[in-house]
Coordinates of C-alpha atoms and ligand atoms in Angstrom, one line a residue:
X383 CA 0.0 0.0 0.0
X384 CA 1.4 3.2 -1.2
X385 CA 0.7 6.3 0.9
X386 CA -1.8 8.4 1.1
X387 CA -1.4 12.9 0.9
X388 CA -4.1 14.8 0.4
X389 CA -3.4 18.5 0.1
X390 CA -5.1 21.5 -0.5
X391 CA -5.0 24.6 -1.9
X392 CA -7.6 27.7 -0.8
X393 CA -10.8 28.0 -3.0
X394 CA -10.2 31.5 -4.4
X395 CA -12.9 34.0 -4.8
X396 CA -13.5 34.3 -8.6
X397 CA -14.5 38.3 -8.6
X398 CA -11.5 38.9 -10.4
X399 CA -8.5 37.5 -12.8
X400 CA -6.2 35.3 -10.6
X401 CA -3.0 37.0 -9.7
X402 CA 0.6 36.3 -8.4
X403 CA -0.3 35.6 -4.7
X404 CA -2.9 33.4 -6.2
X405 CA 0.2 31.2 -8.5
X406 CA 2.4 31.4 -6.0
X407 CA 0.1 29.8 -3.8
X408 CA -0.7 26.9 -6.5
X409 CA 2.7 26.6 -7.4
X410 CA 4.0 25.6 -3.9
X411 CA 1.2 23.4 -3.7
X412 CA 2.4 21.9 -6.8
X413 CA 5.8 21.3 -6.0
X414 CA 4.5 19.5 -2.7
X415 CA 1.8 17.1 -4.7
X416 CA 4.6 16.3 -7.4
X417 CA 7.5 15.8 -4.9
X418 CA 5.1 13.2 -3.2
X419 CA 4.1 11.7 -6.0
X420 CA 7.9 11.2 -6.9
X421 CA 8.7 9.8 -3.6
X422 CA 5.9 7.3 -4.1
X423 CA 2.9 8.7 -2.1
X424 CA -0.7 8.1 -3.6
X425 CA -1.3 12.1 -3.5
X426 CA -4.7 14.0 -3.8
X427 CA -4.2 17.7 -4.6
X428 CA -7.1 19.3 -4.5
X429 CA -7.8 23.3 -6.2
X430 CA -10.8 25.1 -6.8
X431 CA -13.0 28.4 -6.1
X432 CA -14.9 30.2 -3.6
X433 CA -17.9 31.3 -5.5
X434 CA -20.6 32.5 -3.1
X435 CA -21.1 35.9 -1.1
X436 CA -21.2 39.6 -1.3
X437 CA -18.0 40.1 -3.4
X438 CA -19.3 37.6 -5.8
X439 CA -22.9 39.2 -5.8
X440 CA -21.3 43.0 -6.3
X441 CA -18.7 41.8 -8.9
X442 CA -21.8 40.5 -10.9
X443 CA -24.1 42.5 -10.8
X444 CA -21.0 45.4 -11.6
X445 CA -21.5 43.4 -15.0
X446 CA -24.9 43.5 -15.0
X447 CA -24.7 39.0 -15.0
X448 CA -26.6 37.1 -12.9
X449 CA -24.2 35.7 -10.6
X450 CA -24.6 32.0 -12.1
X451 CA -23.7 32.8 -15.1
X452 CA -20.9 35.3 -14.0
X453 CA -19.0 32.5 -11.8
X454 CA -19.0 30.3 -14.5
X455 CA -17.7 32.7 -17.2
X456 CA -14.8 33.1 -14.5
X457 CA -13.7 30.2 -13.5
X458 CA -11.9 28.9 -16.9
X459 CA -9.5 31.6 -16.2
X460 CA -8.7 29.7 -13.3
X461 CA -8.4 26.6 -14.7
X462 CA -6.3 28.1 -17.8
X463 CA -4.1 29.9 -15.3
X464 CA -2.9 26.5 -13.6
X465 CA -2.8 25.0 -17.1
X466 CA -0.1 27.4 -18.2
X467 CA 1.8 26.9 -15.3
X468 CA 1.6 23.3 -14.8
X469 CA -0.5 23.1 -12.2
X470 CA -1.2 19.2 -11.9
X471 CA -4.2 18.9 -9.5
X472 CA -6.5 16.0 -9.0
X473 CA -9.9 17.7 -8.7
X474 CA -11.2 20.7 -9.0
X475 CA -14.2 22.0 -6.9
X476 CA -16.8 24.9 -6.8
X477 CA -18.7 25.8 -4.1
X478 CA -21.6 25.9 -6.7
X479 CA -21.2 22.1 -7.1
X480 CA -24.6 20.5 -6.0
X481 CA -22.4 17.6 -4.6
X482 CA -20.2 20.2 -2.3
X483 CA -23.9 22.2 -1.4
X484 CA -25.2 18.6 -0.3
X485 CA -22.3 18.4 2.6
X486 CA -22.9 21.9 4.0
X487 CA -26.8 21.1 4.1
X488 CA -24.9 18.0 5.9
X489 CA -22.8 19.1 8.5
X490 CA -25.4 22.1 9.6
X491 CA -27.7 19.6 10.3
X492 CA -25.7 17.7 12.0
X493 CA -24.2 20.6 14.2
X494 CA -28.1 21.6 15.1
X495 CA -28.7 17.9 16.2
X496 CA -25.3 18.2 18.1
X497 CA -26.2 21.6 19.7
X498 CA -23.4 23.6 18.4
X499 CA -25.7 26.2 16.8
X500 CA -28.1 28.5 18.1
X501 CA -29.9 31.5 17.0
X502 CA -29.8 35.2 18.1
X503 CA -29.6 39.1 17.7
X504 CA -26.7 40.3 16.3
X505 CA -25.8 43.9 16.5
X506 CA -22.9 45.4 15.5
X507 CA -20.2 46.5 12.8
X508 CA -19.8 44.6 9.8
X509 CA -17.0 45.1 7.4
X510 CA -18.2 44.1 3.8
X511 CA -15.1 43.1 1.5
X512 CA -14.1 41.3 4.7
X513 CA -17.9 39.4 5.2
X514 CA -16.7 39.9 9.1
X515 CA -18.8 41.0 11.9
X516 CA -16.9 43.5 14.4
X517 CA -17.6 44.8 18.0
X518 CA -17.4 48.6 18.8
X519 CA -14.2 47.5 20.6
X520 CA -12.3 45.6 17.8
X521 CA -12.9 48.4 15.1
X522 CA -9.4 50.6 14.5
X523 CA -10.6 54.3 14.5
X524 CA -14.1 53.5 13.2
X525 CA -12.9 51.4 10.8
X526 CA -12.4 47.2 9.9
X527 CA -9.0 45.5 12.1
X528 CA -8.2 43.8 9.1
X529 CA -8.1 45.6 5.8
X530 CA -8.8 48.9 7.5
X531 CA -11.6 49.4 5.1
X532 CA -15.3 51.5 6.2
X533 CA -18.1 49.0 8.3
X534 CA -21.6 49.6 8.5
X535 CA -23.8 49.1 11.8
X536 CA -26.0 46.3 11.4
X537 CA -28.7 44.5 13.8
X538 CA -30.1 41.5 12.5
X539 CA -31.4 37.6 13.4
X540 CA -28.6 35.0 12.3
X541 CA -27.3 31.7 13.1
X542 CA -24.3 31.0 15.9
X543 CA -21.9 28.6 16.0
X544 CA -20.5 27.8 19.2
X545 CA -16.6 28.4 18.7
X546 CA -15.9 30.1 22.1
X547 CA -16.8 26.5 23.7
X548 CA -14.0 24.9 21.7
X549 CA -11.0 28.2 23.0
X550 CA -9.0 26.3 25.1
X551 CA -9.4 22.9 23.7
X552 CA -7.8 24.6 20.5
X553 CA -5.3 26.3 22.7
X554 CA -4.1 22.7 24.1
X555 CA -4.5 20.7 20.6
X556 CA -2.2 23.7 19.2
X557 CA 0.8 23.3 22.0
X558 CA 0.3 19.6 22.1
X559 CA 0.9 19.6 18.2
X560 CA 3.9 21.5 17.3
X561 CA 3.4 20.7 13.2
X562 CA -0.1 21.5 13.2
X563 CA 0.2 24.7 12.5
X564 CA 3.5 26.4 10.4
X565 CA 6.2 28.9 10.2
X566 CA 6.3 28.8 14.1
X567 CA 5.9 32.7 13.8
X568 CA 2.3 32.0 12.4
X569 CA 1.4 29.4 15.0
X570 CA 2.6 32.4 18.1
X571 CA 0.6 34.3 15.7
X572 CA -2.5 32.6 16.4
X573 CA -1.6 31.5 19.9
X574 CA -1.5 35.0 20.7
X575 CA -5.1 35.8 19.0
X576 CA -6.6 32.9 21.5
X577 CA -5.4 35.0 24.6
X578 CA -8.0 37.4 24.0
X579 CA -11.9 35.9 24.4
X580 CA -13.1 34.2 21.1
X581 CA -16.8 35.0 19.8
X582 CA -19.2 32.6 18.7
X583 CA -19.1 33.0 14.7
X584 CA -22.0 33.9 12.9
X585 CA -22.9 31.7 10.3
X586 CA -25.9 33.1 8.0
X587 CA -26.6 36.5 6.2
X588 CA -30.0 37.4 5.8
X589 CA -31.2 36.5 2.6
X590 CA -32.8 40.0 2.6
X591 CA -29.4 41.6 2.5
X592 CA -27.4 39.1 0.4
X593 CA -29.3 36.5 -1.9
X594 CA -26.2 34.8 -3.2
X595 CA -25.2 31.7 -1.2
X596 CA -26.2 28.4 0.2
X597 CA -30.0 27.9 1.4
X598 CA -29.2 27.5 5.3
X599 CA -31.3 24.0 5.7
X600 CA -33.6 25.2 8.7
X601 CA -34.8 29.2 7.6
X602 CA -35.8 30.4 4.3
X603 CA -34.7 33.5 5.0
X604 CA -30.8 32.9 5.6
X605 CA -28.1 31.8 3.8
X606 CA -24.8 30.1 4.9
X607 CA -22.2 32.3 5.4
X608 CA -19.6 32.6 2.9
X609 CA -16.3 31.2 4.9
X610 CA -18.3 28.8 6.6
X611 CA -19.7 27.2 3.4
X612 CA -15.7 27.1 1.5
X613 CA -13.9 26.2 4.3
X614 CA -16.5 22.3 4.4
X615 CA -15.2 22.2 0.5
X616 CA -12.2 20.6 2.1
X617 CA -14.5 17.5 3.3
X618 CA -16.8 17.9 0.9
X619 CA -14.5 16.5 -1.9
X620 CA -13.7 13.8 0.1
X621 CA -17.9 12.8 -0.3
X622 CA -18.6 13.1 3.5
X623 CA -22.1 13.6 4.6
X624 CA -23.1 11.8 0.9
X625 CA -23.7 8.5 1.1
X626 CA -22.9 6.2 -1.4
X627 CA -20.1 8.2 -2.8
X628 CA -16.8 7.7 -3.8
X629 CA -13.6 10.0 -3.8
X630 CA -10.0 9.0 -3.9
X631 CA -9.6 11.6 -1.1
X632 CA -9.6 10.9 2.1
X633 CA -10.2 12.8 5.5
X634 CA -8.1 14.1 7.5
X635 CA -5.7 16.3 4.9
X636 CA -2.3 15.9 5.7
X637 CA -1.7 19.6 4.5
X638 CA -3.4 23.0 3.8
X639 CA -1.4 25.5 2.2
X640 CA -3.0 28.9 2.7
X641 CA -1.8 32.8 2.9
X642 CA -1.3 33.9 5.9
X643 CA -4.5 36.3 5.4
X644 CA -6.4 33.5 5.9
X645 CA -4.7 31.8 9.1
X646 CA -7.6 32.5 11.5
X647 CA -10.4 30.7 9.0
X648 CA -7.8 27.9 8.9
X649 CA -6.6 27.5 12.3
X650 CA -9.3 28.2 14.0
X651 CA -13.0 28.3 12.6
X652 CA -11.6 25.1 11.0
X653 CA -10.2 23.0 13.4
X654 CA -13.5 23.8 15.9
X655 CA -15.9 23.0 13.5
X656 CA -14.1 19.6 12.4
X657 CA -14.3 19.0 16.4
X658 CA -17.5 19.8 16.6
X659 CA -18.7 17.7 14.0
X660 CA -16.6 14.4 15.3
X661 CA -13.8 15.0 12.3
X662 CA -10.1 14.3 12.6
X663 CA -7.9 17.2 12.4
X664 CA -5.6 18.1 9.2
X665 CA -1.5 17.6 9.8
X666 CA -0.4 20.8 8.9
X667 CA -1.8 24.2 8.3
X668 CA 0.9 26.6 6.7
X669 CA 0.9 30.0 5.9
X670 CA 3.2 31.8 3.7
X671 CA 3.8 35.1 3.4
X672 CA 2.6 37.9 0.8
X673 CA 4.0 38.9 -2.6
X674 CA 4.5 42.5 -2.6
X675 CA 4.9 45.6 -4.8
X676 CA 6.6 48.6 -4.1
X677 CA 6.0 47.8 0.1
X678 CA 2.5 47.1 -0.3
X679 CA 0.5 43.4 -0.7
X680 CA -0.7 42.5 -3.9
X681 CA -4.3 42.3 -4.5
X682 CA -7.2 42.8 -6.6
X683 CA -9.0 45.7 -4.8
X684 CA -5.3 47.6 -4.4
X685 CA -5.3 46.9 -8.4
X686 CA -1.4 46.4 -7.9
X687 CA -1.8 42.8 -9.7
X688 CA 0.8 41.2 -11.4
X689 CA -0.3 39.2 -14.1
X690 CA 1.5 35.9 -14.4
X691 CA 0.6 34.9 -18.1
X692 CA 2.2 38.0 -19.0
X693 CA 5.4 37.2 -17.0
X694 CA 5.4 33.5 -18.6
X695 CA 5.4 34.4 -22.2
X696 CA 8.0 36.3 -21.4
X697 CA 10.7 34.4 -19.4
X698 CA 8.6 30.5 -19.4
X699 CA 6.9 28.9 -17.0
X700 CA 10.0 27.1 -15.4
X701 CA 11.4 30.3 -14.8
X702 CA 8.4 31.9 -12.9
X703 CA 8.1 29.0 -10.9
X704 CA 11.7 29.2 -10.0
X705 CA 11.8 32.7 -9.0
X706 CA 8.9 32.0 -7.0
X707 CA 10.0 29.3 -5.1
X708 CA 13.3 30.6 -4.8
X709 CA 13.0 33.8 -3.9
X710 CA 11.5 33.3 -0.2
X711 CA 11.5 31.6 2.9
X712 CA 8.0 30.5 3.0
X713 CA 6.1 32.6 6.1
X714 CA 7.7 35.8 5.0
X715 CA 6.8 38.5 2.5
X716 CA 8.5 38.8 -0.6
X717 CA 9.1 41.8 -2.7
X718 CA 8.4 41.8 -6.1
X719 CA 10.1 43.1 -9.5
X720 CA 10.4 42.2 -12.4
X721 CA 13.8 43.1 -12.4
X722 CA 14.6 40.9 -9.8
X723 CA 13.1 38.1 -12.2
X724 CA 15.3 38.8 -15.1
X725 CA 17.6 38.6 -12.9
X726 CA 17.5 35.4 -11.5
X727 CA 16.9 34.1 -14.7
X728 CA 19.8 35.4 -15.9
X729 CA 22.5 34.5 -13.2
X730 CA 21.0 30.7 -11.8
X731 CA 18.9 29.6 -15.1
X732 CA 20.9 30.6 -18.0
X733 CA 24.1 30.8 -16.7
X734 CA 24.5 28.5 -13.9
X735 CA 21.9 25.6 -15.0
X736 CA 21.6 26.8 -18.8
X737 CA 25.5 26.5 -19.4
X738 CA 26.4 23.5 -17.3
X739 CA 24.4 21.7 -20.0
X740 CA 25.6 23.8 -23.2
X741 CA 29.4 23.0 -21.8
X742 CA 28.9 19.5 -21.0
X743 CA 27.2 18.7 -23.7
X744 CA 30.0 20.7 -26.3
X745 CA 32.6 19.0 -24.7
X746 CA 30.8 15.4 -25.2
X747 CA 30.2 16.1 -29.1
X748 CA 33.7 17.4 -29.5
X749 CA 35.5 15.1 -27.6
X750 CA 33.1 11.6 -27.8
X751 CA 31.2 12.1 -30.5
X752 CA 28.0 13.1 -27.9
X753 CA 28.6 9.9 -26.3
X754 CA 29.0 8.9 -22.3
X755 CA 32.3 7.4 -22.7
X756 CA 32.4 3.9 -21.7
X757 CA 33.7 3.9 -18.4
X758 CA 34.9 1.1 -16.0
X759 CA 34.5 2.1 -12.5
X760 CA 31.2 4.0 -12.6
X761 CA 31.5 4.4 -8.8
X762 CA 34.6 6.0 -8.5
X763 CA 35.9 8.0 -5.7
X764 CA 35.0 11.5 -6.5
X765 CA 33.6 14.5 -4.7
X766 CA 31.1 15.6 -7.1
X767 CA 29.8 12.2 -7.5
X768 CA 29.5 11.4 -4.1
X769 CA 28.2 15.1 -3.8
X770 CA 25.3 14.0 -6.6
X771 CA 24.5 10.6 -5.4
X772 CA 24.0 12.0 -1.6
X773 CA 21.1 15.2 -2.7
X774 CA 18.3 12.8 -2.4
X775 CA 19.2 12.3 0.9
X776 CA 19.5 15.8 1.9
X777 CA 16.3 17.2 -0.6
X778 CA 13.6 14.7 1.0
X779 CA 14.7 16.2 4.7
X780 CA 14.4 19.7 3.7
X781 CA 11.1 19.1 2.0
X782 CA 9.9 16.9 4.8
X783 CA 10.2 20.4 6.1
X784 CA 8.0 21.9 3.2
X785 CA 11.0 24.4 2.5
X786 CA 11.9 24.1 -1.2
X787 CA 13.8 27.5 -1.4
X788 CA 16.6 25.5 0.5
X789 CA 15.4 22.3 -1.7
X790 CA 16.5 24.4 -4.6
X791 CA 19.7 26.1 -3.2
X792 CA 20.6 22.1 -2.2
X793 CA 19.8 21.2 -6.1
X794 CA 21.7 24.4 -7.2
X795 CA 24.5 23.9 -4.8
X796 CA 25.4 20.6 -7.0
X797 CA 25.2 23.0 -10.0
X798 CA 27.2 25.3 -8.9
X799 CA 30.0 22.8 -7.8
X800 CA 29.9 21.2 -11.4
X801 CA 30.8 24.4 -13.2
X802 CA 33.8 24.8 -10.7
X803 CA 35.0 21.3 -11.4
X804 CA 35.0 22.3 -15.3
X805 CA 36.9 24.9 -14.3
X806 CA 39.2 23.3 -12.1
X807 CA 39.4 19.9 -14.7
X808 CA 40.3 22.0 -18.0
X809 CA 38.8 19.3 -20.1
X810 CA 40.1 21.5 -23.2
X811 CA 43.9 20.9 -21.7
X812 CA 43.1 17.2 -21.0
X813 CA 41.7 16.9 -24.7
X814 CA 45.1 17.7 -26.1
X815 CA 47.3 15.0 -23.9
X816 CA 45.9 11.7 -25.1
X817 CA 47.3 9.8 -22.1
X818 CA 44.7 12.2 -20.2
X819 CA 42.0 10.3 -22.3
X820 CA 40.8 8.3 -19.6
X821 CA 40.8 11.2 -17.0
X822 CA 38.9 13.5 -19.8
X823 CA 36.1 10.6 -20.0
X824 CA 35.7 10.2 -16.3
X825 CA 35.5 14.4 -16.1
X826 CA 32.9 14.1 -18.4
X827 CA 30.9 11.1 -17.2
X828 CA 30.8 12.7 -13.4
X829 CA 29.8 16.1 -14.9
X830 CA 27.1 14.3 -16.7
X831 CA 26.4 12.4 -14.0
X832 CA 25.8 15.8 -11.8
X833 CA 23.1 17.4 -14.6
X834 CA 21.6 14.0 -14.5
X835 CA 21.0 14.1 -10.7
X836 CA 19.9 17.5 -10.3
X837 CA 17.8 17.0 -13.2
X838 CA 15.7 14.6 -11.8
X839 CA 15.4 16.1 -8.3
X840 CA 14.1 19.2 -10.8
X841 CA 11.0 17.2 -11.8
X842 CA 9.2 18.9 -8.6
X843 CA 10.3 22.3 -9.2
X844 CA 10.9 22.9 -12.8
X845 CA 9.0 20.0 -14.5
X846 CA 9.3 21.5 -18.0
X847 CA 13.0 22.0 -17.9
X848 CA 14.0 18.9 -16.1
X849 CA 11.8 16.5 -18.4
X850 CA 13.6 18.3 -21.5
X851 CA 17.1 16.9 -19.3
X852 CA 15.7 13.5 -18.6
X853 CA 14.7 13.1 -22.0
X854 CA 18.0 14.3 -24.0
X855 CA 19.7 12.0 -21.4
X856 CA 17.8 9.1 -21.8
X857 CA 16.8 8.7 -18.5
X858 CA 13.0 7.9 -16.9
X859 CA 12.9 10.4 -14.1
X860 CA 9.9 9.3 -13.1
X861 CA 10.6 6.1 -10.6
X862 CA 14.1 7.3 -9.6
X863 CA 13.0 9.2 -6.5
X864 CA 11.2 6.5 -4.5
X865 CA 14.3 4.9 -2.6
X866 CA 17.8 6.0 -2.0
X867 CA 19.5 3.2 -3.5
X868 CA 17.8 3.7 -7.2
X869 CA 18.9 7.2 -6.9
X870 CA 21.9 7.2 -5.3
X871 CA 23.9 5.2 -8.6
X872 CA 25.1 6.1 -12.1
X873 CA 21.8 7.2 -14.1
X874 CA 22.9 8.0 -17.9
X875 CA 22.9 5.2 -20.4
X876 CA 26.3 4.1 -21.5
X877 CA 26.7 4.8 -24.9
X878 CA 24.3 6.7 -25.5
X879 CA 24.5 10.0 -27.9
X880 CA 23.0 12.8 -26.4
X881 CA 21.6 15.6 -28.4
X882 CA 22.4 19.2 -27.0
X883 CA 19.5 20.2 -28.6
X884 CA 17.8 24.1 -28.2
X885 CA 19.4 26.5 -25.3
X886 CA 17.7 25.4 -21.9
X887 CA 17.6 29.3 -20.8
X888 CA 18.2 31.2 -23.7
X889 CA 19.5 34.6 -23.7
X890 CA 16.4 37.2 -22.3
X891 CA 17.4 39.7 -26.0
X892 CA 16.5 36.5 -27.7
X893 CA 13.5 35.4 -28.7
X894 CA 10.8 34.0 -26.2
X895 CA 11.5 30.3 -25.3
X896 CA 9.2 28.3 -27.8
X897 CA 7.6 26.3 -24.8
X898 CA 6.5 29.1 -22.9
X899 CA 3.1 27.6 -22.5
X900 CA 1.4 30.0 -23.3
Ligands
LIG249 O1 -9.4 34.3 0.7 N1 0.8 37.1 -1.9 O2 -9.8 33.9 -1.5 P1 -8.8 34.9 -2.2 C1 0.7 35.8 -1.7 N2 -11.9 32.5 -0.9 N3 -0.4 35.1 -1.8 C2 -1.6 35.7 -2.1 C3 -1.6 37.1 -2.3 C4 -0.3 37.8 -2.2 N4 -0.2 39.1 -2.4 N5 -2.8 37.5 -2.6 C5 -3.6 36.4 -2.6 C6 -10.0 33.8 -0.1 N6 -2.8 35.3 -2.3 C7 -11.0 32.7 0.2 C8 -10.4 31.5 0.7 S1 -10.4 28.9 1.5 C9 -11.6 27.8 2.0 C10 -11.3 30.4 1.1 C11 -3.3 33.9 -2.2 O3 -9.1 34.8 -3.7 C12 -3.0 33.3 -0.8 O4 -3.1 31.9 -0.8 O5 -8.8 36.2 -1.6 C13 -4.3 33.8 -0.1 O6 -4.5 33.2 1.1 C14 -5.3 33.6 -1.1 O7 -4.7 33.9 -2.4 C15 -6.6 34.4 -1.0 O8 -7.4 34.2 -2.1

């Protein structure tokens, strides 16, 4: 039996194009759901959208669509945007999906049989864009704690759920499980919001004020409130509360990757209504930090969004993911500029990846005729070989650790270390001595050897450019990452004549790379 990995992405709201935060986001994901799969894990990576609400309702009707038809003329954009950048999910959901609507219905009847819900007079501030209720107390100068936006003073009838009952259970499950929740800054983070008095969350909008949502299963005249309703879609796909259906996922998720804006929905309305309802709780909830621009977060209402088809046309889709999952420590913020992409492309893709291959692959043709020499002792003592074999070893710990920005540096690190050796080797000087003939094929065959092994610890990271490697090296990447021993041995095919073929990273003044993906 293989093992199981579910993993989630958030359901984005679809009242506007997706952005960078919202690739970044999918991309990470992705590297996690194809790392697993590599390292032999039956994985379930699960994407989708957040379709219900106010937002949802005032992006519409800004249209003049009814909001049916406007959700579903938005989310292909979605689904084209994780397309282009190799996003390789399992399933897809919308909170419009009758299926996911059926397990809402589900659990809030359940939770009224259980006595975690109860009805009463709400009066207070509520902060629109944020769908949040707010006491007089918690407003900042008259305005929403959040996203420091205007609220409005509202009294109406709604539905409660009984959080506050669940405060210091949470408080305990949280110290007892050090990995539940992740960067350790976020999990303080949310410690520290516990020491203050949690409210009971609301759960409904009138249906008087806001139409567009799910029927709340005991009052015609509510609906289910929006963060309630997405945050089930993680169970939902999993067919709970449906009987009779089957999904390859199952409960509990062994990891929700989220933005740290949405922390509090995910560590703790979540966790106390899986309690509530008699649910196991996921692994790990981590939070990474926000992409910003000129000091200030990206995001669709600041219109400060950066469009990522745009920036994959132009530099490739390897290449954005790269920068992405290079450029920060996930939990921290990250600046953005295209500059700094260029950049990056420029000094670790083309000239650190891109021409280890061009050299190695030059030397072969000039010197055996694009062949791996035949070579005796394939296991020789050698520090760049030993250096190759051994990056399995150290990868799978760091990404046990979900941290692929030191993944990558490990991967590059290798890179790195193989142009020095050229350097230090002088294959061209070697070429001219032919007693040196046996110490130019073994430079050559470790070298190769190196681009091979980082190549196929690439497939999670940089599928595109790594599965160009594989193939013009002859090797099937695919079932080399499941033990140490099939990685940790020569890879490349004796004999074999390797085509150079097309720049890996061509030069940015060149012409865009054909397989852009777009
Ligand atoms: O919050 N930097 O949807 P949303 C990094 N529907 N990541 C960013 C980002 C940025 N500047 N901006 C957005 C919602 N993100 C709810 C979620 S889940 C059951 C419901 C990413 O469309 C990041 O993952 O506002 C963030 O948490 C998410 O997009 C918010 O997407």
């Amino acid at each position: 039996m293989t093992d199981p990995f579910y993993l989630t992405t958030p359901l984005y709201y679809v009242n506007a194009r997706p952005h960078i935060g919202h690739a970044y986001t999918n991309i990470l994901c992705d590297t996690f759901a194809r790392w697993k799969r590599l390292r032999g894990a039956d994985v379930f990576f699960l994407t989708g959208t957040d379709e219900h609400g106010t937002k949802i309702e005032k992006a519409a009707k800004a249209e003049a669509k009814d909001p049916r038809a406007y959700v579903d003329a938005m989310v292909p954009q979605f689904k084209e945007l994780w397309t282009i950048l190799g996003i390789d999910y399992d399933y897809f959901i919308r909170t419009t999906d009758e299926s996911h609507k059926k397990t809402v219905a589900f659990i809030l009847r359940d939770l009224e049989v259980r006595g975690e819900i109860y009805k009463a007079t709400y009066a207070g501030w509520y902060c629109t864009p944020c769908e949040s209720f707010w006491t007089e107390l918690q407003l900042k100068g008259d305005r929403c704690p959040d996203c420091q936006r205007e609220v409005q003073q509202l009294s109406e009838d709604n539905y409660f759920f009984k959080l506050s009952k669940y405060q210091e259970w949470l408080i305990q499950y949280i110290e007892a499980h050090p990995d539940f929740i992740r960067p350790e800054i976020r999990r303080n983070e949310i410690l520290g919001f516990l020491r203050e008095p949690l409210e009971d969350l609301c759960i409904t909008r009138p249906r008087a004020r806001l139409s567009w949502g799910i029927d709340y299963p005991n009052s015609k005249d509510h609906v289910v409130y929006v963060w309630f309703d997405a945050l089930i879609n993680y169970v939902s796909a999993t067919g709970y509360g449906r009987e009779g259906e089957k999904s390859k996922a199952a409960w509990p998720a062994d990891l929700h990757v989220v933005g740290k804006d949405i922390l509090r929905q995910h560590a703790v309305y979540w966790p106390i209504m899986l309690k509530a309802c008699g649910l196991e709780m996921p692994r790990t909830v981590l939070a990474h930090g926000w992409w910003t621009m000129s000091g200030t977060k990206v995001s669709k209402s600041r219109g400060n969004a950066v469009d990522p088809i745009e920036l994959v046309k132009k530099y490739g889709v390897d290449a954005f993911r790269y920068f992405l999952l290079h450029e920060v420590t996930i939990g921290n913020d990250g600046a953005f500029s295209e500059d700094l992409l260029g950049e990056r492309y420029t000094t670790d893709l083309a000239n650190d990846l891109g021409n280890l291959w061009f050299r190695i692959m030059t030397m072969l043709q000039k010197y055996f005729d694009g062949k791996i020499p035949a070579f005796e002792n394939r296991y020789l003592e050698n520090e760049l070989l030993k250096k190759s074999f051994d990056l399995l070893a150290r990868v799978s710990v760091t990404m046990e650790g979900y941290d692929p920005r030191t993944a990558l540096s490990q991967i590059f690190e290798v890179i790195t270390r193989a142009n020095q050796y050229v350097e230090e080797k002088k294959p061209w000087v070697l070429a001219k001595d032919p007693v040196q003939k046996g110490v130019l094929a073994e430079t050559l065959f470790v070298l190769t050897e190196a681009m091979a092994h980082a190549a196929v610890l690439l497939q999670a990271f940089i599928p595109g450019t790594s599965a160009k490697v594989l193939d013009r090296l002859g090797i099937q990447g695919a079932g080399l990452l499941g033990s140490s021993a099939g990685f940790a041995k020569p890879l490349v095919p004796e004999g074999r004549v390797i085509e150079r073929g097309e720049a890996l990273f061509p030069r940015l003044d060149e012409p865009a790379p054909k397989d852009a993906g777009v």
